Amino acid sequence: MQTAFVTGITGQDGGYLAERLVGEGWQVHGLVHSPDHARAELMERTPEVVLHEGDLGDASRLSAVLDEVRPSEIYNLGGISSVALSWQAPVLTAAVNGLGAAGLLEAAWSLQERHGAQVRVAHASSAEIFGAPAVSPQDENTPIRPHTPYGASKAFAHHLVDVYRRRGLFATACILYNHESPRRPETFVTRKITLAAARIAHGAQQTLALGNLDARRDWGWAPDYVDGLIRAIRHDEAQDYVLATGISHSVRDFVEAAFTHAGIADWTQWVEVEAALTRLGDAVEQRGDATRAGAMLGWTPSASFEDVVHRMVDADLARV
Ligand code: NAP
């Protein structure tokens, strides 16, 4: 049986990845960090998964776990994934996202060196490495110039993937654009919107406070991005890939689509714009060009913007 190791297994993408790999007959091990509720949900969906306690920032623990598990595929999805949180905790963000990736890559390379069996690594990089890009859409050759602590930590990890690839490790970085699902935490704007639309439709909420409604993002469906990571790690050649839909929409578009789907005619009367929620360093538009992933991996997004919004609203209407 083939063995995979996943950091961030209790997160949105980690859960979808665990389901995919278990479904394919892989033995799946994951690193777990804190909340018990996320762990309980994961074990309910995929009881076959073996969990190991540990922090990405603890390099010696990572190395010990990898020695025990001896995976052939490692997926690095763990870390601080919120730009807002990275402004509140820049040192922690650098330690977990940046140094954590360094510890994992070093442990993977060392495992391969000691046992002689190939170890492959797929790392979840981010569109935030491009900061506020001057070109649109962005691709794998767009200059890396982050504008946020999160982006900077991801840029460091992104470069390190290339360093270890040159050192002889099969390491791929997928530059992920925003991808959503009903499993997205409520602290992210998309989920905040879909949950508010569901609650307002049920008379359980009065207002929704948002930041910049004009910010444009390239939103896709999370399981598609997990599929892209799997395709990248199993390709003949280790490369970096942009995974994106190539279409951007504004936060305003997202609100309108969500509220309309929830049966609310005029969204404007429920939404308040708060300057304090507009984030420093936020890109006006992120839009990715996934031509390379399409040509080399045969990857294409399966869901439209409307599909993503409707699935999230439907799930929140059912929950509320
Ligand atoms: P997520 O839902 O926020 O999950 C993050 C995971 O990282 C959680 O399992 C979390 O565990 C774990 N984690 C946090 N701190 C850790 C630490 N110190 N040690 C070990 N694990 C730790 O993120 P996601 O949306 O699934 O995203 C997966 C990856 O893709 C992340 O690296 C993210 O930065 C990247 N990415 C995501 C998007 C997107 O739109 N979703 C876009 C670009 C890039 P706890 O809950 O226990 O803390």
XYZ file of C-alpha atoms and ligand atoms in Angstrom:
368
model
C 0.000 0.000 0.000
C 1.287 3.471 -0.904
C 1.705 5.956 1.931
C 1.115 9.710 1.935
C 1.790 12.300 4.621
C -0.303 15.478 4.776
C 0.292 18.607 6.858
C -2.796 20.749 7.389
C -4.981 17.634 7.157
C -7.664 19.194 9.394
C -7.990 22.206 7.059
C -10.322 22.726 4.100
C -7.969 21.260 1.493
C -6.493 18.643 3.827
C -9.902 17.057 4.361
C -10.672 16.851 0.631
C -7.184 15.482 -0.039
C -7.525 12.816 2.673
C -10.840 11.690 1.143
C -9.319 11.474 -2.347
C -6.240 9.527 -1.233
C -8.140 7.133 1.050
C -10.576 6.550 -1.820
C -7.634 5.633 -4.062
C -6.468 3.046 -1.520
C -3.570 5.038 -0.054
C -2.588 4.869 3.579
C -2.872 8.469 4.743
C -1.008 9.982 7.700
C -1.522 13.560 8.810
C 0.005 16.113 11.109
C -2.470 17.589 13.590
C -1.900 20.723 15.449
C -4.812 22.062 17.513
C -8.625 22.161 17.305
C -10.357 19.005 18.345
C -13.562 19.776 16.422
C -11.716 19.755 13.090
C -10.039 16.514 14.053
C -13.399 14.947 14.950
C -14.906 15.976 11.579
C -11.918 14.572 9.719
C -12.076 11.244 11.555
C -15.807 11.018 10.923
C -15.282 11.423 7.173
C -12.068 9.413 6.886
C -11.587 7.119 9.911
C -8.754 5.349 8.060
C -6.429 8.345 8.478
C -3.582 8.021 11.022
C -2.912 11.229 12.941
C 0.366 12.443 14.437
C 0.489 15.353 16.850
C 3.006 18.025 15.990
C 3.726 21.585 14.984
C 5.079 22.517 11.571
C 7.511 24.828 13.350
C 9.098 21.856 15.144
C 11.627 20.506 12.632
C 12.907 17.638 14.779
C 9.351 16.392 15.421
C 8.620 16.529 11.669
C 11.743 14.536 10.933
C 10.849 11.898 13.552
C 7.291 11.536 12.199
C 8.508 11.179 8.607
C 11.041 8.538 9.704
C 8.215 6.581 11.295
C 5.737 6.962 8.407
C 8.179 6.670 5.452
C 5.767 8.264 2.919
C 6.375 8.361 -0.832
C 4.178 11.471 -1.213
C 4.176 14.484 1.131
C 1.640 17.305 0.809
C 2.430 20.521 2.650
C -0.945 22.225 3.188
C -0.451 23.269 6.799
C 0.125 26.748 8.088
C -1.422 30.110 8.779
C -3.645 30.571 5.744
C -5.200 33.921 6.597
C -3.674 37.187 5.357
C -5.505 39.060 8.124
C -4.034 36.810 10.819
C -0.566 37.193 9.304
C -0.719 40.950 10.040
C -1.565 40.181 13.666
C 1.088 37.464 14.007
C 3.876 38.062 11.454
C 6.561 36.231 13.440
C 4.395 33.151 13.933
C 3.423 33.255 10.235
C 7.078 33.330 9.190
C 7.927 30.506 11.596
C 5.070 28.206 10.565
C 4.715 28.937 6.844
C 8.356 29.715 6.080
C 10.522 27.762 8.506
C 7.907 24.988 8.678
C 8.296 24.405 4.935
C 12.090 24.448 5.368
C 11.891 21.775 8.084
C 9.563 19.611 6.004
C 11.658 19.843 2.820
C 14.848 19.070 4.732
C 13.200 16.099 6.476
C 11.897 14.788 3.119
C 15.283 15.157 1.440
C 17.088 13.514 4.348
C 14.586 10.598 4.369
C 15.210 10.039 0.654
C 18.988 10.214 1.148
C 18.989 7.702 3.988
C 16.654 5.126 2.459
C 17.293 5.595 -1.260
C 13.554 5.538 -2.098
C 12.130 8.579 -3.889
C 10.089 10.980 -1.747
C 7.890 13.508 -3.569
C 6.665 16.783 -2.098
C 3.764 19.000 -3.229
C 3.650 22.384 -1.547
C 0.627 24.700 -1.394
C 2.013 28.036 -2.560
C -0.226 31.066 -3.024
C -1.145 33.886 -5.410
C -0.239 36.193 -2.509
C 3.454 35.723 -3.437
C 2.791 38.146 -6.317
C 1.600 40.939 -4.007
C -0.164 43.601 -6.076
C 0.852 42.362 -9.532
C 1.335 44.802 -12.381
C 0.301 42.187 -14.935
C -2.914 40.270 -15.263
C -3.324 37.346 -15.455
C -0.307 36.097 -13.497
C 1.602 32.952 -14.409
C 4.637 31.011 -13.172
C 7.001 33.733 -14.489
C 5.306 36.713 -12.821
C 7.762 38.473 -10.467
C 7.441 37.419 -6.831
C 6.946 40.557 -4.774
C 4.681 39.932 -1.773
C 2.907 42.749 0.047
C 1.802 40.963 3.218
C 3.494 38.863 5.941
C 1.510 35.870 4.664
C 2.705 36.479 1.096
C 6.310 36.897 2.258
C 6.236 33.649 4.242
C 4.766 31.850 1.228
C 7.377 33.426 -1.077
C 10.193 32.113 1.126
C 8.689 28.612 1.095
C 8.088 28.853 -2.670
C 11.749 29.667 -3.344
C 12.851 26.889 -1.013
C 10.856 24.322 -3.011
C 12.985 25.314 -6.004
C 16.169 25.086 -3.903
C 15.365 21.512 -2.850
C 14.337 20.587 -6.390
C 17.817 21.618 -7.528
C 19.237 19.541 -4.687
C 17.569 16.405 -6.056
C 14.173 16.277 -4.365
C 11.010 15.889 -6.474
C 9.331 19.053 -5.173
C 6.465 20.925 -6.817
C 4.869 24.186 -5.747
C 1.293 24.833 -6.847
C 0.505 28.539 -6.832
C -3.062 28.334 -5.606
C -5.585 31.085 -6.258
C -8.541 31.410 -3.887
C -10.566 28.238 -3.692
C -13.663 27.815 -1.637
C -16.148 25.275 -0.354
C -18.714 24.901 2.436
C -15.733 23.832 4.594
C -14.087 27.256 4.380
C -13.810 28.784 7.886
C -16.187 31.655 8.694
C -13.256 34.037 9.074
C -12.781 34.113 5.274
C -14.809 36.662 3.326
C -16.567 34.179 1.030
C -17.888 32.048 3.865
C -18.714 35.137 5.892
C -20.906 36.232 2.952
C -22.629 32.890 2.317
C -23.342 32.361 6.007
C -24.709 35.911 6.340
C -26.915 35.420 3.251
C -28.344 32.218 4.781
C -28.881 33.822 8.199
C -30.459 36.980 6.764
C -32.767 34.845 4.604
C -33.874 33.108 7.822
C -34.204 36.391 9.759
C -31.295 35.434 12.012
C -28.906 38.302 11.110
C -29.437 42.004 10.392
C -26.257 43.293 8.724
C -23.096 42.124 7.016
C -19.946 44.253 7.450
C -17.413 43.997 4.637
C -14.227 45.773 3.517
C -13.394 46.609 -0.104
C -16.264 45.448 -2.331
C -14.229 46.215 -5.464
C -11.385 43.764 -4.680
C -11.351 41.122 -7.414
C -10.332 37.514 -6.836
C -10.074 34.387 -8.946
C -12.350 32.020 -7.015
C -12.498 28.281 -7.695
C -13.785 25.070 -6.142
C -11.460 23.589 -3.468
C -11.579 19.898 -4.548
C -10.338 20.973 -8.012
C -7.194 22.452 -6.440
C -6.605 19.261 -4.457
C -6.878 17.386 -7.752
C -4.256 19.764 -9.203
C -1.853 19.053 -6.318
C -2.233 15.299 -6.889
C -1.654 15.669 -10.626
C 1.444 17.815 -9.982
C 3.046 15.391 -7.515
C 2.450 12.438 -9.867
C 3.740 14.102 -13.041
C 7.028 12.880 -14.596
C 8.691 16.205 -13.962
C 8.686 18.428 -10.851
C 7.509 21.904 -11.854
C 5.642 24.848 -10.415
C 2.067 25.414 -11.570
C -0.487 28.180 -11.268
C -3.884 26.689 -10.378
C -6.621 29.210 -11.118
C -9.837 29.593 -13.103
C -8.551 32.579 -15.117
C -11.705 34.570 -14.324
C -11.951 37.172 -11.594
C -15.016 38.525 -9.827
C -15.400 41.315 -7.305
C -16.470 40.851 -3.703
C -19.600 42.777 -4.792
C -20.293 40.095 -7.447
C -19.888 37.421 -4.765
C -22.343 39.154 -2.415
C -24.881 39.674 -5.191
C -24.693 36.041 -6.359
C -24.936 34.713 -2.782
C -27.837 36.917 -1.685
C -29.779 36.335 -4.896
C -29.344 32.570 -4.512
C -30.544 32.823 -0.890
C -33.705 34.548 -2.159
C -32.853 38.099 -1.004
C -33.826 40.628 -3.673
C -31.813 43.710 -2.685
C -28.492 42.867 -1.036
C -27.451 46.509 -0.698
C -29.777 47.166 2.243
C -28.046 44.496 4.349
C -24.383 45.257 3.630
C -22.277 47.887 5.422
C -18.843 48.839 4.165
C -16.345 49.363 6.991
C -13.039 51.016 6.135
C -11.401 49.157 9.046
C -12.013 45.866 7.225
C -10.021 46.950 4.144
C -6.627 45.286 4.479
C -3.270 46.931 3.965
C -1.381 45.533 0.983
C -4.427 43.848 -0.558
C -4.180 43.304 -4.306
C -6.870 45.067 -6.343
C -7.133 42.045 -8.605
C -5.762 38.515 -8.570
C -6.298 36.424 -11.680
C -4.240 33.393 -12.602
C -3.247 31.850 -15.913
C -3.266 28.059 -15.507
C -2.161 27.321 -19.087
C 0.856 25.291 -17.914
C -1.250 23.154 -15.548
C -3.742 22.600 -18.366
C -1.079 21.599 -20.904
C 1.178 19.511 -18.636
C -1.238 18.076 -16.086
C -4.503 18.068 -18.051
C -5.951 20.124 -15.174
C -9.073 22.208 -15.647
C -11.427 23.669 -13.055
C -14.728 21.778 -12.964
C -16.895 24.426 -11.299
C -17.913 27.939 -12.358
C -18.021 30.950 -10.027
C -21.808 30.555 -9.785
C -21.469 26.840 -8.958
C -19.083 27.655 -6.094
C -21.313 30.392 -4.648
C -24.493 28.314 -4.990
C -22.947 25.231 -3.336
C -21.725 27.319 -0.400
C -25.056 29.116 0.039
C -27.008 25.841 -0.211
C -24.810 24.290 2.494
C -25.238 27.321 4.766
C -29.009 27.470 4.190
C -29.175 23.813 5.223
C -27.023 24.486 8.303
C -28.930 27.598 9.418
P -6.879 25.998 6.297
O -8.264 25.461 6.136
O -6.693 27.268 7.036
O -5.996 24.870 6.979
C -4.729 25.133 7.477
C -4.214 23.907 8.202
O -2.907 24.202 8.733
C -5.087 23.460 9.374
O -5.172 22.061 9.357
C -4.270 23.921 10.581
O -4.468 23.138 11.704
C -2.862 23.728 10.060
N -1.884 24.464 10.848
C -1.927 25.770 11.230
N -0.850 26.064 11.979
C -0.124 24.926 12.073
C 1.075 24.583 12.732
N 1.777 25.483 13.450
N 1.536 23.316 12.641
C 0.846 22.380 11.939
N -0.303 22.645 11.289
C -0.780 23.903 11.365
O -6.180 26.190 4.862
P -6.663 25.653 3.434
O -7.666 26.625 2.896
O -6.989 24.211 3.513
O -5.346 25.874 2.574
C -4.369 24.843 2.467
C -3.040 25.475 2.078
O -3.184 26.145 0.829
C -2.519 26.515 3.073
O -1.111 26.397 3.140
C -2.884 27.839 2.430
O -2.000 28.867 2.820
C -2.758 27.481 0.954
N -3.616 28.318 0.113
C -4.959 28.247 0.274
C -5.766 29.041 -0.537
C -7.259 28.985 -0.407
O -7.936 29.757 -1.101
N -7.802 28.086 0.389
C -5.198 29.878 -1.525
C -3.822 29.903 -1.647
C -3.030 29.097 -0.847
P -5.194 23.750 12.995
O -6.578 24.075 12.558
O -5.065 22.644 13.959
O -4.413 24.976 13.386
